[in-house]
Amino acid sequence: MSFGVWLLMSSIPFEQQRAIALVDCNNFYASCERLFQPQLSNRPIVVLSNNDGCIVARSNEAKALGIGMGTPLFKVKDEIKKYRIAVFSSNYTLYGDLSKRVMDTLKTFTPNVEVYSIDESFLDLAGFEHHNLQQYGEVMRKTVMQWTGIPVSIGIGSTKTLAKTANHLSKKSPTHNGVLNLNAVHDLTAVLESVAIQDVWGIGRRWSDRLHQMGIHTARQLRDADTNDLKKRFNVILARTSQELRGIPCIELEEEQPDRQQIISSRSFGERIEQIHPLQQALSHFVSRAAAKLRKQHLQARHISVFIQTSPHSKDPVTDPYYKNSQSTRLSTPSDNTGELIQHALQLLEQIYQPGHRYLRAGIMLSDLTPYAQRQGDLFAPVVQKSDNNPLMQALDNINQKMGVGTLRYASEGFGGHWQMRQSRKSPRYTTRWDELAVVR
DNA sequence: TCTGGGGTCCTAGGACCC
DNA sequence: TCTGGGGTCCTAGGACCC
């Protein structure tokens, strides 16, 4: 951009304030479960992490009972009985499908949508200034509820961080009708003063502790802190957050999903594993899942790593010491071939496996990913057909897509051993399986 | 007894190059 | 005998997010 053009743009006196909305599904997993079991409408609900380990979602009733996010299930057993809390294993097939319905609904309100996570989207409302954004948000909210049955909250601000803040506030206070537009409030400073520093997007435990020590306790104080000082004492990320609170956009909307940089597949086991054989099966399974994901995105991996670990919560460090290790290797040429990647993974496992430990968790990571279309061959290796041209991988993916994940698999994955995770309270896949549809009498 | 999984970005420091 | 300085790439680790 030439200097003249820059001058011209920056001198436009009444530049339109940007408007970004953050739409967030309320207690998303709990809301999904409730949708198909309306008899639970006033009962507390919690949804568990993989392996039924800890609580990752709570309905408002469960929150009101003081059930904390991330609490291990066994610690709240009494409360669950006492208050008849409904408990579900996580059902990602169901949540993923309902998420897509919500996002599709939102896309009818503006074409510029960044799906930020399974239950959140940023919407660019530029060009909607002639609307009353408060009302527009309320219509959005009503429509999503009517079309999908999922309640959402909406926050609007001139940057992503302010939109996040608005969303946080809209949930806290019922007077906003689930929609809060910070662009329209009279005293933004007072509003930001009411937001605790740890509730600002991008400020986690560590940083909020350090900020408190520096005397910065609220969003307003972070907004007014010296940018260079923040950059020096923390890093540019925090400096950007401060700028965003000032209304200076530093984090752009990303409508196009960038290519993945890594794909991880890992799990805690249903039972502890000591032998190498079930570990081999589990890792083969993890590689299969990751490789399928890789092919779905038309990527190939150049780097693979394997990790295994015992429980960090072991009671006796002498008989049951904590052990974790990982090993990785660089492939001579990028691959998306499940069989080839399994071979590498199992070789890496040999290098780090130590007998005598009770392993709790293992996983693999594929990284250094490049699009298949841009692959570079190995000058000295025989030409191997991969991905799109590989009929075996194609057939594998096609069959598994039609008949269900895991229908066709590598023998090294075995047939379901102890390593498989516990999911004792999973609801049906109401919206994606014919044989699990809800029945109306 | 029982404590998730999958991502991103940034920085510091070492190896290496010219 | 005297032995620089600037740059890039890679990796590990730390912080964050949902």
Short mmCIF file of C-alpha atoms (C1' of nucleotides) in Angstrom, two decimals:
data_model
loop_
_atom_site.label_atom_id
_atom_site.label_comp_id
_atom_site.label_asym_id
_atom_site.label_seq_id
_atom_site.Cartn_x
_atom_site.Cartn_y
_atom_site.Cartn_z
CA MET A 1 0.00 0.00 0.00
CA SER A 2 1.45 3.34 -0.97
CA PHE A 3 1.87 6.09 1.57
CA GLY A 4 -0.75 8.21 -0.14
CA VAL A 5 -3.41 5.52 0.03
CA TRP A 6 -2.60 4.84 3.65
CA LEU A 7 -2.94 8.51 4.46
CA LEU A 8 -6.27 8.66 2.71
CA MET A 9 -7.67 5.65 4.56
CA SER A 10 -6.49 6.69 7.96
CA SER A 11 -7.95 10.12 7.55
CA ILE A 12 -11.48 8.90 6.90
CA PRO A 13 -13.17 10.58 9.85
CA PHE A 14 -16.09 8.31 10.63
CA GLU A 15 -14.74 4.88 9.97
CA GLN A 16 -17.39 2.25 10.60
CA GLN A 17 -16.81 0.37 13.80
CA ARG A 18 -16.38 -3.29 13.08
CA ALA A 19 -18.94 -5.68 14.46
CA ILE A 20 -18.01 -9.25 15.25
CA ALA A 21 -20.39 -11.63 16.96
CA LEU A 22 -19.42 -14.66 18.96
CA VAL A 23 -22.21 -17.23 19.08
CA ASP A 24 -21.72 -19.90 21.70
CA CYS A 25 -23.97 -22.85 22.43
CA ASN A 26 -25.01 -22.93 26.07
CA ASN A 27 -23.69 -25.99 27.91
CA PHE A 28 -23.45 -27.60 24.50
CA TYR A 29 -23.00 -31.31 25.29
CA ALA A 30 -25.57 -31.20 28.07
CA SER A 31 -28.01 -29.40 25.77
CA CYS A 32 -27.52 -32.07 23.08
CA GLU A 33 -28.34 -34.85 25.52
CA ARG A 34 -31.34 -33.00 26.86
CA LEU A 35 -32.71 -32.40 23.39
CA PHE A 36 -33.61 -36.07 22.99
CA GLN A 37 -34.66 -36.63 26.57
CA PRO A 38 -36.97 -33.75 27.36
CA GLN A 39 -37.95 -35.40 30.63
CA LEU A 40 -34.55 -34.18 31.83
CA SER A 41 -35.49 -30.57 31.21
CA ASN A 42 -35.13 -29.41 34.79
CA ARG A 43 -32.76 -32.05 36.04
CA PRO A 44 -29.04 -31.49 36.42
CA ILE A 45 -27.01 -33.15 33.66
CA VAL A 46 -23.30 -33.82 33.37
CA VAL A 47 -21.32 -35.20 30.43
CA LEU A 48 -18.09 -37.11 30.96
CA SER A 49 -14.75 -37.04 29.18
CA ASN A 50 -13.48 -40.00 27.24
CA ASN A 51 -13.13 -43.05 29.43
CA ASP A 52 -15.82 -41.62 31.72
CA GLY A 53 -13.01 -39.92 33.60
CA CYS A 54 -14.03 -36.40 34.45
CA ILE A 55 -16.85 -33.98 33.95
CA VAL A 56 -16.49 -31.84 30.83
CA ALA A 57 -19.97 -30.34 30.50
CA ARG A 58 -22.68 -29.38 32.96
CA SER A 59 -26.20 -28.09 32.65
CA ASN A 60 -27.06 -24.92 34.57
CA GLU A 61 -28.67 -27.00 37.32
CA ALA A 62 -25.44 -28.99 37.73
CA LYS A 63 -23.39 -25.80 37.82
CA ALA A 64 -25.69 -24.41 40.49
CA LEU A 65 -25.01 -27.48 42.61
CA GLY A 66 -21.33 -26.55 42.58
CA ILE A 67 -20.17 -29.39 40.32
CA GLY A 68 -16.88 -28.09 38.94
CA MET A 69 -15.61 -28.32 35.38
CA GLY A 70 -13.02 -31.06 35.05
CA THR A 71 -13.91 -32.74 38.34
CA PRO A 72 -13.14 -36.46 38.34
CA LEU A 73 -16.38 -38.43 38.40
CA PHE A 74 -15.48 -40.44 41.50
CA LYS A 75 -15.15 -37.27 43.57
CA VAL A 76 -18.79 -36.27 43.10
CA LYS A 77 -20.40 -39.69 43.40
CA ASP A 78 -22.43 -38.71 46.44
CA GLU A 79 -23.81 -35.56 44.87
CA ILE A 80 -24.84 -37.49 41.78
CA LYS A 81 -26.91 -39.86 43.84
CA LYS A 82 -28.29 -37.23 46.15
CA TYR A 83 -29.44 -34.80 43.47
CA ARG A 84 -30.33 -37.42 40.83
CA ILE A 85 -27.87 -35.95 38.37
CA ALA A 86 -28.17 -37.50 34.91
CA VAL A 87 -24.74 -38.71 33.76
CA PHE A 88 -23.70 -39.32 30.14
CA SER A 89 -20.57 -40.59 28.43
CA SER A 90 -19.52 -38.27 25.63
CA ASN A 91 -21.22 -38.97 22.30
CA TYR A 92 -19.20 -37.05 19.73
CA THR A 93 -21.13 -38.41 16.78
CA LEU A 94 -24.25 -36.77 18.14
CA TYR A 95 -22.57 -33.51 19.16
CA GLY A 96 -20.77 -33.21 15.83
CA ASP A 97 -23.98 -33.57 13.86
CA LEU A 98 -25.93 -31.09 15.98
CA SER A 99 -23.01 -28.67 15.81
CA LYS A 100 -23.15 -28.74 12.04
CA ARG A 101 -26.87 -27.94 12.12
CA VAL A 102 -26.29 -24.95 14.38
CA MET A 103 -23.45 -23.64 12.20
CA ASP A 104 -25.48 -24.11 9.02
CA THR A 105 -28.27 -22.09 10.60
CA LEU A 106 -25.88 -19.29 11.54
CA LYS A 107 -24.57 -19.17 7.97
CA THR A 108 -28.01 -18.07 6.81
CA PHE A 109 -27.49 -14.84 8.77
CA THR A 110 -24.12 -13.86 7.29
CA PRO A 111 -21.83 -15.59 4.83
CA ASN A 112 -18.73 -14.67 6.82
CA VAL A 113 -18.52 -17.29 9.52
CA GLU A 114 -15.51 -18.78 11.28
CA VAL A 115 -16.41 -22.03 12.96
CA TYR A 116 -14.09 -21.70 15.92
CA SER A 117 -14.89 -24.88 17.81
CA ILE A 118 -17.59 -27.50 18.07
CA ASP A 119 -19.86 -25.08 19.92
CA GLU A 120 -18.68 -21.60 18.91
CA SER A 121 -18.59 -19.42 15.81
CA PHE A 122 -17.37 -15.93 15.06
CA LEU A 123 -19.63 -14.01 12.66
CA ASP A 124 -18.53 -10.94 10.77
CA LEU A 125 -21.44 -8.53 10.83
CA ALA A 126 -19.81 -5.90 8.62
CA GLY A 127 -22.48 -4.57 6.29
CA PHE A 128 -25.25 -5.12 8.82
CA GLU A 129 -24.86 -1.72 10.42
CA HIS A 130 -28.29 -0.65 9.24
CA HIS A 131 -29.78 -3.41 11.37
CA ASN A 132 -30.29 -3.04 15.04
CA LEU A 133 -27.69 -5.62 15.97
CA GLN A 134 -29.31 -6.33 19.30
CA GLN A 135 -32.53 -7.31 17.55
CA TYR A 136 -30.67 -9.13 14.81
CA GLY A 137 -28.92 -11.20 17.47
CA GLU A 138 -32.19 -11.99 19.17
CA VAL A 139 -33.68 -13.22 15.91
CA MET A 140 -30.59 -15.34 15.33
CA ARG A 141 -30.92 -16.84 18.74
CA LYS A 142 -34.58 -17.63 18.33
CA THR A 143 -34.02 -19.18 14.91
CA VAL A 144 -31.23 -21.46 16.09
CA MET A 145 -33.44 -22.58 18.97
CA GLN A 146 -36.38 -23.22 16.69
CA TRP A 147 -34.45 -25.03 13.96
CA THR A 148 -32.06 -27.08 16.09
CA GLY A 149 -33.31 -27.01 19.68
CA ILE A 150 -29.96 -25.75 20.94
CA PRO A 151 -29.87 -22.58 23.10
CA VAL A 152 -27.10 -20.10 22.25
CA SER A 153 -25.71 -16.86 23.67
CA ILE A 154 -24.42 -14.04 21.52
CA GLY A 155 -21.81 -11.39 22.23
CA ILE A 156 -21.00 -8.55 19.86
CA GLY A 157 -17.94 -6.29 19.88
CA SER A 158 -15.50 -4.54 17.60
CA THR A 159 -12.82 -7.23 18.00
CA LYS A 160 -12.85 -10.95 18.63
CA THR A 161 -11.69 -10.47 22.21
CA LEU A 162 -14.44 -7.93 22.90
CA ALA A 163 -17.01 -10.23 21.28
CA LYS A 164 -15.82 -13.01 23.58
CA THR A 165 -16.11 -10.71 26.56
CA ALA A 166 -19.61 -9.69 25.52
CA ASN A 167 -20.57 -13.32 25.20
CA HIS A 168 -19.24 -14.07 28.66
CA LEU A 169 -21.28 -11.21 30.11
CA SER A 170 -24.44 -12.14 28.22
CA LYS A 171 -24.36 -15.53 29.91
CA LYS A 172 -23.78 -14.14 33.35
CA SER A 173 -26.71 -11.81 33.38
CA PRO A 174 -30.19 -12.89 32.29
CA THR A 175 -31.28 -9.31 31.59
CA HIS A 176 -29.65 -9.26 28.17
CA ASN A 177 -31.95 -11.79 26.54
CA GLY A 178 -28.88 -13.82 25.67
CA VAL A 179 -27.50 -11.07 23.41
CA LEU A 180 -25.08 -8.33 24.44
CA ASN A 181 -23.72 -5.74 22.02
CA LEU A 182 -20.70 -3.94 23.48
CA ASN A 183 -20.60 -1.56 20.53
CA ALA A 184 -23.82 -0.09 21.84
CA VAL A 185 -23.07 0.25 25.55
CA HIS A 186 -22.60 3.73 26.96
CA ASP A 187 -19.74 3.12 29.30
CA LEU A 188 -17.46 0.40 27.96
CA THR A 189 -14.82 1.25 30.54
CA ALA A 190 -17.19 0.45 33.40
CA VAL A 191 -18.19 -2.80 31.73
CA LEU A 192 -14.58 -3.88 31.29
CA GLU A 193 -13.88 -2.91 34.88
CA SER A 194 -16.43 -5.54 35.91
CA VAL A 195 -14.66 -8.34 34.04
CA ALA A 196 -12.07 -10.26 36.06
CA ILE A 197 -8.73 -10.70 34.34
CA GLN A 198 -8.97 -14.50 34.36
CA ASP A 199 -12.21 -14.27 32.38
CA VAL A 200 -10.55 -12.54 29.46
CA TRP A 201 -10.06 -14.70 26.37
CA GLY A 202 -6.42 -15.74 26.13
CA ILE A 203 -5.61 -15.33 29.82
CA GLY A 204 -5.12 -18.67 31.53
CA ARG A 205 -4.18 -19.64 35.08
CA ARG A 206 -0.47 -18.86 34.86
CA TRP A 207 -0.80 -15.45 33.33
CA SER A 208 -3.69 -14.31 35.47
CA ASP A 209 -1.63 -15.18 38.56
CA ARG A 210 1.27 -13.13 37.27
CA LEU A 211 -0.99 -10.25 36.24
CA HIS A 212 -2.62 -10.19 39.67
CA GLN A 213 0.84 -9.90 41.21
CA MET A 214 1.47 -6.90 38.97
CA GLY A 215 -1.73 -5.31 40.21
CA ILE A 216 -3.74 -5.98 37.05
CA HIS A 217 -7.02 -7.49 38.14
CA THR A 218 -9.59 -6.47 35.53
CA ALA A 219 -10.04 -6.36 31.77
CA ARG A 220 -10.02 -2.58 31.97
CA GLN A 221 -6.63 -2.57 33.65
CA LEU A 222 -5.21 -4.91 31.03
CA ARG A 223 -6.65 -2.70 28.30
CA ASP A 224 -4.88 0.34 29.75
CA ALA A 225 -1.56 -1.36 30.45
CA ASP A 226 1.53 -0.38 28.48
CA THR A 227 1.79 -2.49 25.33
CA ASN A 228 5.58 -2.56 25.16
CA ASP A 229 5.81 -3.46 28.81
CA LEU A 230 3.40 -6.36 28.31
CA LYS A 231 5.36 -7.53 25.29
CA LYS A 232 8.60 -7.42 27.26
CA ARG A 233 7.32 -9.11 30.40
CA PHE A 234 5.07 -11.64 28.68
CA ASN A 235 4.92 -11.88 24.92
CA VAL A 236 3.18 -10.50 21.87
CA ILE A 237 0.09 -12.62 22.46
CA LEU A 238 -0.78 -10.79 25.65
CA ALA A 239 0.09 -7.44 24.08
CA ARG A 240 -2.37 -8.24 21.30
CA THR A 241 -5.08 -9.15 23.79
CA SER A 242 -4.61 -5.76 25.44
CA GLN A 243 -4.89 -4.02 22.05
CA GLU A 244 -8.01 -5.98 21.18
CA LEU A 245 -9.65 -4.79 24.40
CA ARG A 246 -8.93 -1.28 23.15
CA GLY A 247 -10.88 -2.08 20.01
CA ILE A 248 -7.84 -2.49 17.77
CA PRO A 249 -8.27 -5.72 15.81
CA CYS A 250 -5.21 -7.99 15.98
CA ILE A 251 -6.84 -11.37 15.45
CA GLU A 252 -8.49 -11.80 12.09
CA LEU A 253 -11.53 -13.87 11.24
CA GLU A 254 -10.41 -17.12 9.59
CA GLU A 255 -13.19 -18.36 7.39
CA GLU A 256 -10.97 -20.71 5.44
CA GLN A 257 -9.75 -23.55 7.61
CA PRO A 258 -5.97 -23.60 7.31
CA ASP A 259 -4.38 -26.99 6.69
CA ARG A 260 -3.69 -28.93 9.85
CA GLN A 261 -0.15 -28.87 11.11
CA GLN A 262 -0.40 -32.01 13.17
CA ILE A 263 -2.80 -34.82 13.83
CA ILE A 264 -2.83 -36.49 17.20
CA SER A 265 -4.58 -39.67 18.15
CA SER A 266 -4.31 -40.87 21.71
CA ARG A 267 -6.34 -42.35 24.54
CA SER A 268 -6.22 -43.38 28.12
CA PHE A 269 -6.96 -47.08 28.42
CA GLY A 270 -9.97 -48.65 30.08
CA GLU A 271 -7.55 -50.82 32.08
CA ARG A 272 -3.82 -50.57 32.74
CA ILE A 273 -1.63 -52.37 30.21
CA GLU A 274 1.67 -54.09 30.98
CA GLN A 275 2.39 -56.24 27.93
CA ILE A 276 3.66 -54.87 24.66
CA HIS A 277 1.12 -56.73 22.53
CA PRO A 278 -2.00 -54.76 23.48
CA LEU A 279 0.07 -51.57 23.24
CA GLN A 280 0.89 -52.53 19.68
CA GLN A 281 -2.80 -53.03 18.97
CA ALA A 282 -3.76 -49.72 20.48
CA LEU A 283 -1.07 -47.83 18.60
CA SER A 284 -2.04 -49.53 15.34
CA HIS A 285 -5.57 -48.35 15.97
CA PHE A 286 -4.45 -44.79 16.69
CA VAL A 287 -2.41 -44.73 13.49
CA SER A 288 -5.42 -45.98 11.51
CA ARG A 289 -7.59 -43.18 12.80
CA ALA A 290 -4.97 -40.52 12.23
CA ALA A 291 -4.12 -41.77 8.74
CA ALA A 292 -7.78 -41.78 7.76
CA LYS A 293 -8.05 -38.18 8.95
CA LEU A 294 -4.92 -37.35 7.01
CA ARG A 295 -6.33 -38.77 3.77
CA LYS A 296 -9.66 -37.08 4.30
CA GLN A 297 -7.85 -33.75 4.28
CA HIS A 298 -5.64 -34.76 1.35
CA LEU A 299 -2.50 -34.43 3.43
CA GLN A 300 0.59 -36.55 3.90
CA ALA A 301 2.85 -36.77 6.93
CA ARG A 302 6.60 -36.66 7.00
CA HIS A 303 7.05 -37.06 10.73
CA ILE A 304 5.58 -39.57 13.12
CA SER A 305 6.03 -39.84 16.87
CA VAL A 306 4.80 -42.31 19.44
CA PHE A 307 4.35 -41.73 23.15
CA ILE A 308 3.43 -43.95 26.11
CA GLN A 309 2.98 -43.15 29.77
CA THR A 310 1.92 -44.57 33.11
CA SER A 311 -0.45 -42.82 35.48
CA PRO A 312 0.85 -39.57 36.96
CA HIS A 313 -1.53 -40.14 39.89
CA SER A 314 0.10 -43.34 41.06
CA LYS A 315 -0.10 -43.82 44.82
CA ASP A 316 3.21 -45.60 45.29
CA PRO A 317 6.21 -44.13 43.46
CA VAL A 318 8.38 -47.13 44.40
CA THR A 319 6.35 -50.05 43.11
CA ASP A 320 4.61 -47.99 40.46
CA PRO A 321 7.00 -45.24 39.30
CA TYR A 322 5.90 -42.68 36.77
CA TYR A 323 7.29 -43.42 33.34
CA LYS A 324 6.72 -41.56 30.15
CA ASN A 325 8.66 -41.53 26.96
CA SER A 326 8.34 -40.69 23.32
CA GLN A 327 10.26 -41.30 20.16
CA SER A 328 9.87 -39.99 16.67
CA THR A 329 11.19 -40.52 13.19
CA ARG A 330 11.31 -38.67 9.91
CA LEU A 331 10.09 -40.56 6.89
CA SER A 332 12.24 -40.47 3.78
CA THR A 333 9.15 -39.46 1.86
CA PRO A 334 5.75 -38.22 3.13
CA SER A 335 3.10 -40.87 3.52
CA ASP A 336 -0.59 -41.31 4.18
CA ASN A 337 -0.50 -45.08 3.98
CA THR A 338 -1.88 -46.72 7.11
CA GLY A 339 0.22 -49.87 6.79
CA GLU A 340 3.45 -48.01 6.30
CA LEU A 341 2.75 -45.66 9.19
CA ILE A 342 1.83 -48.56 11.49
CA GLN A 343 5.19 -50.18 10.76
CA HIS A 344 7.01 -47.03 11.76
CA ALA A 345 4.91 -46.63 14.90
CA LEU A 346 5.58 -50.18 16.06
CA GLN A 347 9.32 -49.76 15.53
CA LEU A 348 9.24 -46.59 17.62
CA LEU A 349 7.31 -48.41 20.34
CA GLU A 350 10.06 -51.06 20.57
CA GLN A 351 12.51 -48.26 21.38
CA ILE A 352 10.58 -46.83 24.32
CA TYR A 353 8.65 -49.78 25.74
CA GLN A 354 9.93 -50.92 29.11
CA PRO A 355 8.41 -54.03 30.66
CA GLY A 356 7.17 -53.88 34.24
CA HIS A 357 5.22 -50.65 33.96
CA ARG A 358 1.45 -50.33 34.09
CA TYR A 359 0.72 -48.12 31.12
CA LEU A 360 -2.28 -45.85 31.25
CA ARG A 361 -2.11 -43.92 28.04
CA ALA A 362 -0.49 -43.96 24.61
CA GLY A 363 -0.77 -42.13 21.37
CA ILE A 364 0.76 -41.10 18.10
CA MET A 365 1.30 -37.77 16.42
CA LEU A 366 1.65 -37.11 12.71
CA SER A 367 3.32 -33.83 11.82
CA ASP A 368 5.20 -32.03 9.07
CA LEU A 369 2.05 -32.35 7.01
CA THR A 370 1.98 -31.33 3.38
CA PRO A 371 -0.86 -31.35 0.89
CA TYR A 372 -0.80 -34.42 -1.32
CA ALA A 373 -0.84 -32.18 -4.37
CA GLN A 374 2.48 -30.62 -3.35
CA ARG A 375 4.31 -33.82 -2.43
CA GLN A 376 7.92 -34.22 -3.31
CA GLY A 377 9.19 -37.69 -4.08
CA ASP A 378 12.41 -39.31 -3.04
CA LEU A 379 14.82 -39.30 -5.95
CA PHE A 380 16.35 -42.61 -4.90
CA ALA A 381 13.29 -44.49 -3.72
CA PRO A 382 11.20 -46.70 -5.95
CA VAL A 383 8.01 -45.01 -7.05
CA VAL A 384 5.24 -45.97 -4.66
CA GLN A 385 1.63 -45.15 -5.25
CA LYS A 386 0.06 -43.19 -2.47
CA SER A 387 -3.23 -41.66 -1.41
CA ASP A 388 -5.49 -40.74 -4.27
CA ASN A 389 -3.82 -43.30 -6.50
CA ASN A 390 -3.69 -45.97 -3.86
CA PRO A 391 -6.67 -48.24 -4.52
CA LEU A 392 -6.25 -50.10 -1.23
CA MET A 393 -6.48 -46.97 0.92
CA GLN A 394 -9.35 -45.72 -1.16
CA ALA A 395 -11.28 -48.93 -0.79
CA LEU A 396 -10.59 -48.93 2.94
CA ASP A 397 -11.90 -45.39 3.36
CA ASN A 398 -14.94 -45.99 1.16
CA ILE A 399 -16.01 -49.10 2.98
CA ASN A 400 -15.51 -47.58 6.40
CA GLN A 401 -17.41 -44.51 5.42
CA LYS A 402 -20.37 -46.52 4.20
CA MET A 403 -20.41 -49.29 6.75
CA GLY A 404 -19.10 -47.48 9.80
CA VAL A 405 -15.67 -46.73 11.22
CA GLY A 406 -13.67 -49.86 11.97
CA THR A 407 -15.57 -52.19 9.63
CA LEU A 408 -12.37 -52.84 7.71
CA ARG A 409 -9.14 -52.61 9.64
CA TYR A 410 -5.59 -53.79 9.94
CA ALA A 411 -5.03 -57.09 11.71
CA SER A 412 -2.49 -55.45 14.01
CA GLU A 413 -5.31 -53.44 15.56
CA GLY A 414 -6.70 -56.64 17.01
CA PHE A 415 -10.28 -57.18 18.03
CA GLY A 416 -10.98 -54.89 20.91
CA GLY A 417 -8.86 -55.50 23.96
CA HIS A 418 -8.55 -54.04 27.39
CA TRP A 419 -7.18 -50.85 25.94
CA GLN A 420 -10.54 -49.79 24.67
CA MET A 421 -12.06 -46.95 26.60
CA ARG A 422 -14.94 -47.12 28.99
CA GLN A 423 -18.12 -45.49 27.86
CA SER A 424 -20.79 -47.02 29.96
CA ARG A 425 -23.39 -44.28 29.73
CA LYS A 426 -23.46 -43.31 26.11
CA SER A 427 -26.68 -42.10 24.56
CA PRO A 428 -27.80 -43.30 21.10
CA ARG A 429 -26.55 -41.60 17.94
CA TYR A 430 -30.06 -40.23 17.40
CA THR A 431 -29.37 -38.25 14.25
CA THR A 432 -26.84 -40.30 12.31
CA ARG A 433 -27.80 -44.00 12.62
CA TRP A 434 -31.01 -45.48 11.32
CA ASP A 435 -31.11 -48.08 14.05
CA GLU A 436 -30.66 -45.50 16.81
CA LEU A 437 -33.31 -42.98 15.79
CA ALA A 438 -35.55 -41.66 18.51
CA VAL A 439 -38.87 -43.49 18.62
CA VAL A 440 -42.11 -41.56 19.03
CA ARG A 441 -45.02 -43.45 20.45
"C1'" DT B 1 -10.60 -48.35 42.32
"C1'" DC B 2 -11.81 -44.10 39.54
"C1'" DT B 3 -8.26 -37.84 37.03
"C1'" DG B 4 -9.78 -36.22 28.61
"C1'" DG B 5 -8.15 -35.32 24.05
"C1'" DG B 6 -6.82 -32.47 20.26
"C1'" DG B 7 -5.10 -28.40 18.79
"C1'" DT B 8 -2.36 -23.51 18.20
"C1'" DC B 9 1.29 -20.02 18.74
"C1'" DC B 10 5.62 -18.14 20.59
"C1'" DT B 11 10.35 -18.19 22.47
"C1'" DA B 12 14.88 -19.64 23.67
"C1'" DG B 13 18.78 -22.03 22.60
"C1'" DG B 14 21.73 -25.02 19.87
"C1'" DA B 15 23.55 -26.36 15.35
"C1'" DC B 16 24.97 -24.87 11.29
"C1'" DC B 17 26.11 -21.75 7.35
"C1'" DC B 18 28.78 -18.08 5.15
"C1'" DT C 1 49.54 -15.56 17.32
"C1'" DC C 2 45.31 -13.42 16.29
"C1'" DT C 3 39.52 -16.54 15.93
"C1'" DG C 4 33.19 -12.32 14.09
"C1'" DG C 5 28.78 -11.52 13.41
"C1'" DG C 6 24.59 -12.23 11.32
"C1'" DG C 7 21.38 -15.24 9.61
"C1'" DT C 8 18.34 -19.57 9.28
"C1'" DC C 9 16.49 -23.85 10.74
"C1'" DC C 10 15.06 -27.06 14.12
"C1'" DT C 11 13.41 -28.65 18.55
"C1'" DA C 12 11.76 -28.54 23.19
"C1'" DG C 13 9.06 -26.41 26.32
"C1'" DG C 14 5.60 -23.33 27.97
"C1'" DA C 15 1.56 -20.94 27.55
"C1'" DC C 16 -3.09 -20.79 25.79
"C1'" DC C 17 -7.82 -22.53 23.73
"C1'" DC C 18 -12.22 -25.59 23.65
#
